[in-house]
Amino acid sequence: MSFSHLKPKITTILSNDHETSEQRMKEVCELLQTSVGYYDWVGFYFANEAEKTLHLKAFAGEPTDHTVIPFGKGICGQVAISNKNFVVADVKAQDNYIACSITVKAEIVIPLFKDGKNIGQIDIDSHLEDPFSEVDERFLEWVNSEVAEIL
Ligand code: SME
């Protein structure tokens, strides 16, 4: 499904205030993971600033052992510090990378800002090599800005 078709579906999920924000984020993960062929794992991590750790709050795909990630560790932990998008075409080429599954070939992590502060991120793993483009970056920035509205 194209991103332009997914956007109204995401808006509908997020506007359902009968559900918790965590439940709505889980539905967004499920929608993305089932609708975009190369999005094999989709999750939202949020920062605990006092502990300097990221915590997995919602995901779709295989369960991961990496539900808590220290700032600075792996692609996710680096984005917690850099505040910048991180697109990894080939995870094998990364030194500071936390492997969740040997089937993962590429990853994209986009920080989530609330009132200008980096409070978390969306993390997507792909089983394809080099599948992510700037179109994914712009789309996922939009997803994060919509999620920030319900937090
Ligand atoms: N690969 C990530 C860890 C999280 S998993 O992809 C679910 C990283 O290097 O930060």
PDB file of C-alpha atoms and ligand atoms in Angstrom:
ATOM      1  CA  MET A   1       0.000   0.000   0.000  1.00  0.00           C
ATOM      2  CA  SER A   2       1.324   3.466  -0.844  1.00  0.00           C
ATOM      3  CA  PHE A   3       2.243   5.966   1.849  1.00  0.00           C
ATOM      4  CA  SER A   4      -0.505   8.349   0.684  1.00  0.00           C
ATOM      5  CA  HIS A   5      -3.069   5.586   1.319  1.00  0.00           C
ATOM      6  CA  LEU A   6      -1.549   4.743   4.689  1.00  0.00           C
ATOM      7  CA  LYS A   7      -1.628   8.311   6.034  1.00  0.00           C
ATOM      8  CA  PRO A   8      -5.428   8.562   6.534  1.00  0.00           C
ATOM      9  CA  LYS A   9      -5.461   5.109   8.144  1.00  0.00           C
ATOM     10  CA  ILE A  10      -2.780   6.215  10.610  1.00  0.00           C
ATOM     11  CA  THR A  11      -4.687   9.401  11.374  1.00  0.00           C
ATOM     12  CA  THR A  12      -7.810   7.314  12.096  1.00  0.00           C
ATOM     13  CA  ILE A  13      -5.936   4.921  14.414  1.00  0.00           C
ATOM     14  CA  LEU A  14      -4.310   7.762  16.346  1.00  0.00           C
ATOM     15  CA  SER A  15      -7.542   9.720  16.754  1.00  0.00           C
ATOM     16  CA  ASN A  16      -9.232   6.840  18.639  1.00  0.00           C
ATOM     17  CA  ASP A  17      -9.095   8.237  22.159  1.00  0.00           C
ATOM     18  CA  HIS A  18     -10.978   5.238  23.576  1.00  0.00           C
ATOM     19  CA  GLU A  19      -7.659   3.407  23.423  1.00  0.00           C
ATOM     20  CA  THR A  20      -4.414   4.076  25.278  1.00  0.00           C
ATOM     21  CA  SER A  21      -1.618   5.771  23.354  1.00  0.00           C
ATOM     22  CA  GLU A  22       0.395   2.537  23.669  1.00  0.00           C
ATOM     23  CA  GLN A  23      -2.414   0.515  22.051  1.00  0.00           C
ATOM     24  CA  ARG A  24      -2.742   3.058  19.228  1.00  0.00           C
ATOM     25  CA  MET A  25       1.017   2.965  18.592  1.00  0.00           C
ATOM     26  CA  LYS A  26       0.856  -0.840  18.468  1.00  0.00           C
ATOM     27  CA  GLU A  27      -1.861  -0.618  15.802  1.00  0.00           C
ATOM     28  CA  VAL A  28       0.287   1.818  13.800  1.00  0.00           C
ATOM     29  CA  CYS A  29       3.189  -0.675  14.015  1.00  0.00           C
ATOM     30  CA  GLU A  30       0.917  -3.511  12.862  1.00  0.00           C
ATOM     31  CA  LEU A  31      -0.476  -1.451   9.974  1.00  0.00           C
ATOM     32  CA  LEU A  32       3.014  -0.486   8.765  1.00  0.00           C
ATOM     33  CA  GLN A  33       4.458  -3.974   9.204  1.00  0.00           C
ATOM     34  CA  THR A  34       1.622  -5.656   7.296  1.00  0.00           C
ATOM     35  CA  SER A  35       1.188  -2.983   4.572  1.00  0.00           C
ATOM     36  CA  VAL A  36       4.752  -2.177   3.520  1.00  0.00           C
ATOM     37  CA  GLY A  37       6.476  -5.243   2.066  1.00  0.00           C
ATOM     38  CA  TYR A  38       9.994  -4.331   3.189  1.00  0.00           C
ATOM     39  CA  TYR A  39       8.991  -3.231   6.754  1.00  0.00           C
ATOM     40  CA  ASP A  40       9.619  -6.548   8.548  1.00  0.00           C
ATOM     41  CA  TRP A  41       9.804  -5.246  12.125  1.00  0.00           C
ATOM     42  CA  VAL A  42       8.385  -1.918  13.330  1.00  0.00           C
ATOM     43  CA  GLY A  43       8.702  -0.553  16.855  1.00  0.00           C
ATOM     44  CA  PHE A  44       8.583   2.599  18.974  1.00  0.00           C
ATOM     45  CA  TYR A  45      11.207   3.127  21.673  1.00  0.00           C
ATOM     46  CA  PHE A  46      10.965   5.922  24.261  1.00  0.00           C
ATOM     47  CA  ALA A  47      13.705   7.506  26.336  1.00  0.00           C
ATOM     48  CA  ASN A  48      14.138   7.385  30.092  1.00  0.00           C
ATOM     49  CA  GLU A  49      16.280  10.501  30.465  1.00  0.00           C
ATOM     50  CA  ALA A  50      17.267   9.772  34.084  1.00  0.00           C
ATOM     51  CA  GLU A  51      18.554   6.283  33.261  1.00  0.00           C
ATOM     52  CA  LYS A  52      19.800   7.179  29.757  1.00  0.00           C
ATOM     53  CA  THR A  53      17.979   4.189  28.279  1.00  0.00           C
ATOM     54  CA  LEU A  54      15.446   3.540  25.519  1.00  0.00           C
ATOM     55  CA  HIS A  55      12.421   1.343  26.251  1.00  0.00           C
ATOM     56  CA  LEU A  56      10.344  -0.558  23.699  1.00  0.00           C
ATOM     57  CA  LYS A  57       6.695   0.517  24.113  1.00  0.00           C
ATOM     58  CA  ALA A  58       4.997  -0.925  21.009  1.00  0.00           C
ATOM     59  CA  PHE A  59       6.047  -3.154  18.131  1.00  0.00           C
ATOM     60  CA  ALA A  60       4.928  -5.519  15.365  1.00  0.00           C
ATOM     61  CA  GLY A  61       6.987  -8.443  14.065  1.00  0.00           C
ATOM     62  CA  GLU A  62       9.100 -11.004  15.888  1.00  0.00           C
ATOM     63  CA  PRO A  63       9.552 -10.354  19.628  1.00  0.00           C
ATOM     64  CA  THR A  64      13.005  -8.952  20.435  1.00  0.00           C
ATOM     65  CA  ASP A  65      15.276  -9.381  23.465  1.00  0.00           C
ATOM     66  CA  HIS A  66      16.316  -5.745  23.052  1.00  0.00           C
ATOM     67  CA  THR A  67      13.494  -4.056  24.928  1.00  0.00           C
ATOM     68  CA  VAL A  68      15.906  -1.767  26.817  1.00  0.00           C
ATOM     69  CA  ILE A  69      18.796  -0.103  24.962  1.00  0.00           C
ATOM     70  CA  PRO A  70      21.355   2.215  26.624  1.00  0.00           C
ATOM     71  CA  PHE A  71      21.880   5.614  24.973  1.00  0.00           C
ATOM     72  CA  GLY A  72      24.827   5.335  22.575  1.00  0.00           C
ATOM     73  CA  LYS A  73      24.454   1.583  21.939  1.00  0.00           C
ATOM     74  CA  GLY A  74      23.368   0.310  18.530  1.00  0.00           C
ATOM     75  CA  ILE A  75      21.636   2.343  15.860  1.00  0.00           C
ATOM     76  CA  CYS A  76      18.777   3.224  18.228  1.00  0.00           C
ATOM     77  CA  GLY A  77      21.064   4.345  21.032  1.00  0.00           C
ATOM     78  CA  GLN A  78      23.058   6.543  18.656  1.00  0.00           C
ATOM     79  CA  VAL A  79      19.877   8.292  17.449  1.00  0.00           C
ATOM     80  CA  ALA A  80      18.905   8.974  21.086  1.00  0.00           C
ATOM     81  CA  ILE A  81      22.040  11.152  21.253  1.00  0.00           C
ATOM     82  CA  SER A  82      22.378  12.514  17.701  1.00  0.00           C
ATOM     83  CA  ASN A  83      18.713  13.568  17.215  1.00  0.00           C
ATOM     84  CA  LYS A  84      19.172  12.671  13.548  1.00  0.00           C
ATOM     85  CA  ASN A  85      17.684  10.130  11.166  1.00  0.00           C
ATOM     86  CA  PHE A  86      19.890   7.048  10.756  1.00  0.00           C
ATOM     87  CA  VAL A  87      19.427   5.023   7.569  1.00  0.00           C
ATOM     88  CA  VAL A  88      21.479   1.826   7.432  1.00  0.00           C
ATOM     89  CA  ALA A  89      21.615   0.264   3.972  1.00  0.00           C
ATOM     90  CA  ASP A  90      23.671  -2.722   5.163  1.00  0.00           C
ATOM     91  CA  VAL A  91      23.770  -3.594   8.863  1.00  0.00           C
ATOM     92  CA  LYS A  92      26.916  -5.711   8.359  1.00  0.00           C
ATOM     93  CA  ALA A  93      28.849  -2.530   7.630  1.00  0.00           C
ATOM     94  CA  GLN A  94      28.004  -1.034  11.074  1.00  0.00           C
ATOM     95  CA  ASP A  95      30.332  -1.505  14.063  1.00  0.00           C
ATOM     96  CA  ASN A  96      27.903  -0.102  16.628  1.00  0.00           C
ATOM     97  CA  TYR A  97      24.894  -2.278  15.819  1.00  0.00           C
ATOM     98  CA  ILE A  98      22.686  -4.548  17.968  1.00  0.00           C
ATOM     99  CA  ALA A  99      21.589  -7.580  15.952  1.00  0.00           C
ATOM    100  CA  CYS A 100      18.004  -8.646  16.642  1.00  0.00           C
ATOM    101  CA  SER A 101      17.860 -11.353  14.005  1.00  0.00           C
ATOM    102  CA  ILE A 102      20.250 -12.734  11.404  1.00  0.00           C
ATOM    103  CA  THR A 103      17.585 -12.138   8.732  1.00  0.00           C
ATOM    104  CA  VAL A 104      17.782  -8.334   9.148  1.00  0.00           C
ATOM    105  CA  LYS A 105      19.784  -6.642   6.387  1.00  0.00           C
ATOM    106  CA  ALA A 106      18.840  -2.960   6.739  1.00  0.00           C
ATOM    107  CA  GLU A 107      17.425  -0.600   9.338  1.00  0.00           C
ATOM    108  CA  ILE A 108      15.981   2.918   9.591  1.00  0.00           C
ATOM    109  CA  VAL A 109      15.609   4.873  12.828  1.00  0.00           C
ATOM    110  CA  ILE A 110      13.833   8.249  12.912  1.00  0.00           C
ATOM    111  CA  PRO A 111      13.778  10.340  16.106  1.00  0.00           C
ATOM    112  CA  LEU A 112      10.405  11.369  17.544  1.00  0.00           C
ATOM    113  CA  PHE A 113      10.214  14.941  18.783  1.00  0.00           C
ATOM    114  CA  LYS A 114       7.697  16.339  21.254  1.00  0.00           C
ATOM    115  CA  ASP A 115       7.878  20.119  21.767  1.00  0.00           C
ATOM    116  CA  GLY A 116      11.280  20.088  20.078  1.00  0.00           C
ATOM    117  CA  LYS A 117      12.710  17.388  22.359  1.00  0.00           C
ATOM    118  CA  ASN A 118      13.884  13.960  21.140  1.00  0.00           C
ATOM    119  CA  ILE A 119      11.749  11.678  23.337  1.00  0.00           C
ATOM    120  CA  GLY A 120      11.902   8.448  21.349  1.00  0.00           C
ATOM    121  CA  GLN A 121      12.052   6.952  17.905  1.00  0.00           C
ATOM    122  CA  ILE A 122      10.496   4.674  15.345  1.00  0.00           C
ATOM    123  CA  ASP A 123      12.758   1.765  14.389  1.00  0.00           C
ATOM    124  CA  ILE A 124      12.182  -0.381  11.290  1.00  0.00           C
ATOM    125  CA  ASP A 125      14.134  -3.482  10.259  1.00  0.00           C
ATOM    126  CA  SER A 126      14.087  -4.921   6.751  1.00  0.00           C
ATOM    127  CA  HIS A 127      15.047  -8.319   5.368  1.00  0.00           C
ATOM    128  CA  LEU A 128      15.912  -6.591   2.085  1.00  0.00           C
ATOM    129  CA  GLU A 129      19.219  -4.893   1.367  1.00  0.00           C
ATOM    130  CA  ASP A 130      19.196  -1.100   0.980  1.00  0.00           C
ATOM    131  CA  PRO A 131      15.389  -0.673   0.736  1.00  0.00           C
ATOM    132  CA  PHE A 132      14.969   2.745   2.415  1.00  0.00           C
ATOM    133  CA  SER A 133      14.920   6.097   0.631  1.00  0.00           C
ATOM    134  CA  GLU A 134      14.189   9.717   1.485  1.00  0.00           C
ATOM    135  CA  VAL A 135      10.537   8.934   0.789  1.00  0.00           C
ATOM    136  CA  ASP A 136      10.576   6.598   3.814  1.00  0.00           C
ATOM    137  CA  GLU A 137      12.337   9.262   5.881  1.00  0.00           C
ATOM    138  CA  ARG A 138       9.735  11.940   5.089  1.00  0.00           C
ATOM    139  CA  PHE A 139       6.852   9.497   5.659  1.00  0.00           C
ATOM    140  CA  LEU A 140       8.219   8.258   9.000  1.00  0.00           C
ATOM    141  CA  GLU A 141       8.925  11.835  10.151  1.00  0.00           C
ATOM    142  CA  TRP A 142       5.256  12.502   9.448  1.00  0.00           C
ATOM    143  CA  VAL A 143       4.199   9.351  11.379  1.00  0.00           C
ATOM    144  CA  ASN A 144       6.282  10.456  14.377  1.00  0.00           C
ATOM    145  CA  SER A 145       4.852  13.985  14.336  1.00  0.00           C
ATOM    146  CA  GLU A 146       1.334  12.503  14.364  1.00  0.00           C
ATOM    147  CA  VAL A 147       2.223  10.143  17.240  1.00  0.00           C
ATOM    148  CA  ALA A 148       3.725  13.071  19.188  1.00  0.00           C
ATOM    149  CA  GLU A 149       0.286  14.729  19.110  1.00  0.00           C
ATOM    150  CA  ILE A 150      -1.239  11.968  21.291  1.00  0.00           C
ATOM    151  CA  LEU A 151       1.589  11.866  23.850  1.00  0.00           C
TER     152      LEU A 151
HETATM  153  N1  SME B   1      19.128  -3.050  15.665  1.00  0.00           N
HETATM  154  C1  SME B   1      18.831  -2.079  16.684  1.00  0.00           C
HETATM  155  C2  SME B   1      18.306  -2.737  17.932  1.00  0.00           C
HETATM  156  C3  SME B   1      16.833  -2.851  17.978  1.00  0.00           C
HETATM  157  S1  SME B   1      16.228  -4.073  16.996  1.00  0.00           S
HETATM  158  O1  SME B   1      16.423  -3.690  15.570  1.00  0.00           O
HETATM  159  C4  SME B   1      14.627  -4.358  17.273  1.00  0.00           C
HETATM  160  C5  SME B   1      20.044  -1.231  16.992  1.00  0.00           C
HETATM  161  O2  SME B   1      21.145  -1.517  16.525  1.00  0.00           O
HETATM  162  O3  SME B   1      19.885  -0.262  17.733  1.00  0.00           O
END
